[in-house]
Amino acid sequence: KESLVIAIDTETTGIDWSDTPFAMTLATPTDVFYVEHFEHILGCDLTHAKIVFHNAKFDLRMLKKVGFNFSKNKSFFLSIQ
């Protein structure tokens, strides 16, 4: 069975570490979702998904601020520069 590939991008109040995320975009090969209410997806199991970030270091830190924890996740993280 192939893993689902999900691209995630955070929308934040700026580009500094002290800024705050207010939304995120999730894209699969067939769909795109714009999420403003993080609580709706915090419980989603992404352990079998391959996750792609443009700037993983920044996005992961922003997502942690709103409750996401990928530390035990076996997903694949890629930062495309």
mmCIF file of N, CA and C in Angstrom, residues 45-78:
data_model
loop_
_atom_site.group_PDB
_atom_site.id
_atom_site.type_symbol
_atom_site.label_atom_id
_atom_site.label_comp_id
_atom_site.label_asym_id
_atom_site.label_seq_id
_atom_site.Cartn_x
_atom_site.Cartn_y
_atom_site.Cartn_z
ATOM 1 N N ASP A 45 -4.559 11.150 12.317
ATOM 2 C CA ASP A 45 -3.402 10.254 12.347
ATOM 3 C C ASP A 45 -2.645 10.377 11.027
ATOM 4 N N LEU A 46 -1.472 10.993 11.098
ATOM 5 C CA LEU A 46 -0.642 11.169 9.907
ATOM 6 C C LEU A 46 0.600 10.290 9.939
ATOM 7 N N THR A 47 0.615 9.279 10.808
ATOM 8 C CA THR A 47 1.827 8.477 10.995
ATOM 9 C C THR A 47 2.240 7.706 9.754
ATOM 10 N N HIS A 48 1.317 7.432 8.846
ATOM 11 C CA HIS A 48 1.659 6.667 7.644
ATOM 12 C C HIS A 48 1.756 7.553 6.409
ATOM 13 N N ALA A 49 1.643 8.848 6.605
ATOM 14 C CA ALA A 49 1.727 9.781 5.474
ATOM 15 C C ALA A 49 3.160 10.271 5.287
ATOM 16 N N LYS A 50 3.491 10.570 4.058
ATOM 17 C CA LYS A 50 4.748 11.257 3.761
ATOM 18 C C LYS A 50 4.404 12.741 3.718
ATOM 19 N N ILE A 51 5.032 13.514 4.598
ATOM 20 C CA ILE A 51 4.695 14.930 4.714
ATOM 21 C C ILE A 51 5.811 15.768 4.114
ATOM 22 N N VAL A 52 5.415 16.724 3.282
ATOM 23 C CA VAL A 52 6.363 17.591 2.595
ATOM 24 C C VAL A 52 6.160 19.025 3.070
ATOM 25 N N PHE A 53 7.243 19.669 3.467
ATOM 26 C CA PHE A 53 7.225 21.079 3.853
ATOM 27 C C PHE A 53 8.190 21.848 2.955
ATOM 28 N N HIS A 54 7.876 23.083 2.649
ATOM 29 C CA HIS A 54 8.817 23.942 1.930
ATOM 30 C C HIS A 54 9.946 24.363 2.873
ATOM 31 N N ASN A 55 9.595 24.722 4.076
ATOM 32 C CA ASN A 55 10.578 25.128 5.086
ATOM 33 C C ASN A 55 10.204 24.409 6.389
ATOM 34 N N ALA A 56 10.614 23.147 6.487
ATOM 35 C CA ALA A 56 10.185 22.284 7.589
ATOM 36 C C ALA A 56 10.539 22.852 8.958
ATOM 37 N N LYS A 57 11.717 23.387 9.118
ATOM 38 C CA LYS A 57 12.137 23.906 10.432
ATOM 39 C C LYS A 57 11.165 24.973 10.928
ATOM 40 N N PHE A 58 10.791 25.898 10.072
ATOM 41 C CA PHE A 58 9.876 26.974 10.441
ATOM 42 C C PHE A 58 8.452 26.434 10.637
ATOM 43 N N ASP A 59 7.953 25.674 9.661
ATOM 44 C CA ASP A 59 6.576 25.183 9.732
ATOM 45 C C ASP A 59 6.355 24.285 10.943
ATOM 46 N N LEU A 60 7.295 23.403 11.241
ATOM 47 C CA LEU A 60 7.137 22.517 12.397
ATOM 48 C C LEU A 60 7.087 23.311 13.696
ATOM 49 N N ARG A 61 7.900 24.334 13.786
ATOM 50 C CA ARG A 61 7.883 25.168 15.000
ATOM 51 C C ARG A 61 6.560 25.924 15.129
ATOM 52 N N MET A 62 6.045 26.442 14.022
ATOM 53 C CA MET A 62 4.769 27.152 14.056
ATOM 54 C C MET A 62 3.629 26.200 14.411
ATOM 55 N N LEU A 63 3.629 25.012 13.843
ATOM 56 C CA LEU A 63 2.569 24.053 14.129
ATOM 57 C C LEU A 63 2.609 23.566 15.568
ATOM 58 N N LYS A 64 3.783 23.481 16.139
ATOM 59 C CA LYS A 64 3.906 23.094 17.542
ATOM 60 C C LYS A 64 3.218 24.120 18.452
ATOM 61 N N LYS A 65 3.265 25.399 18.058
ATOM 62 C CA LYS A 65 2.625 26.461 18.848
ATOM 63 C C LYS A 65 1.120 26.272 18.987
ATOM 64 N N VAL A 66 0.496 25.609 17.999
ATOM 65 C CA VAL A 66 -0.957 25.426 18.042
ATOM 66 C C VAL A 66 -1.356 24.000 18.411
ATOM 67 N N GLY A 67 -0.384 23.211 18.859
ATOM 68 C CA GLY A 67 -0.724 21.915 19.405
ATOM 69 C C GLY A 67 -0.311 20.684 18.624
ATOM 70 N N PHE A 68 0.269 20.845 17.456
ATOM 71 C CA PHE A 68 0.725 19.678 16.701
ATOM 72 C C PHE A 68 2.036 19.173 17.287
ATOM 73 N N ASN A 69 2.183 17.855 17.340
ATOM 74 C CA ASN A 69 3.402 17.267 17.854
ATOM 75 C C ASN A 69 3.809 16.142 16.903
ATOM 76 N N PHE A 70 4.857 16.381 16.151
ATOM 77 C CA PHE A 70 5.329 15.395 15.188
ATOM 78 C C PHE A 70 6.539 14.622 15.716
ATOM 79 N N SER A 71 6.898 14.789 16.988
ATOM 80 C CA SER A 71 8.112 14.169 17.521
ATOM 81 C C SER A 71 8.062 12.643 17.502
ATOM 82 N N LYS A 72 6.885 12.060 17.627
ATOM 83 C CA LYS A 72 6.758 10.598 17.596
ATOM 84 C C LYS A 72 6.240 10.109 16.257
ATOM 85 N N ASN A 73 6.106 11.008 15.333
ATOM 86 C CA ASN A 73 5.560 10.693 14.022
ATOM 87 C C ASN A 73 6.630 10.037 13.174
ATOM 88 N N LYS A 74 6.258 9.004 12.458
ATOM 89 C CA LYS A 74 7.193 8.315 11.578
ATOM 90 C C LYS A 74 7.131 8.845 10.156
ATOM 91 N N SER A 75 6.539 10.018 10.007
ATOM 92 C CA SER A 75 6.398 10.602 8.676
ATOM 93 C C SER A 75 7.732 11.080 8.152
ATOM 94 N N PHE A 76 7.776 11.276 6.859
ATOM 95 C CA PHE A 76 8.969 11.739 6.172
ATOM 96 C C PHE A 76 8.880 13.236 5.977
ATOM 97 N N PHE A 77 9.842 13.963 6.498
ATOM 98 C CA PHE A 77 9.843 15.412 6.377
ATOM 99 C C PHE A 77 10.897 15.854 5.364
ATOM 100 N N LEU A 78 10.520 16.736 4.500
ATOM 101 C CA LEU A 78 11.427 17.223 3.477
ATOM 102 C C LEU A 78 11.296 18.739 3.431
#
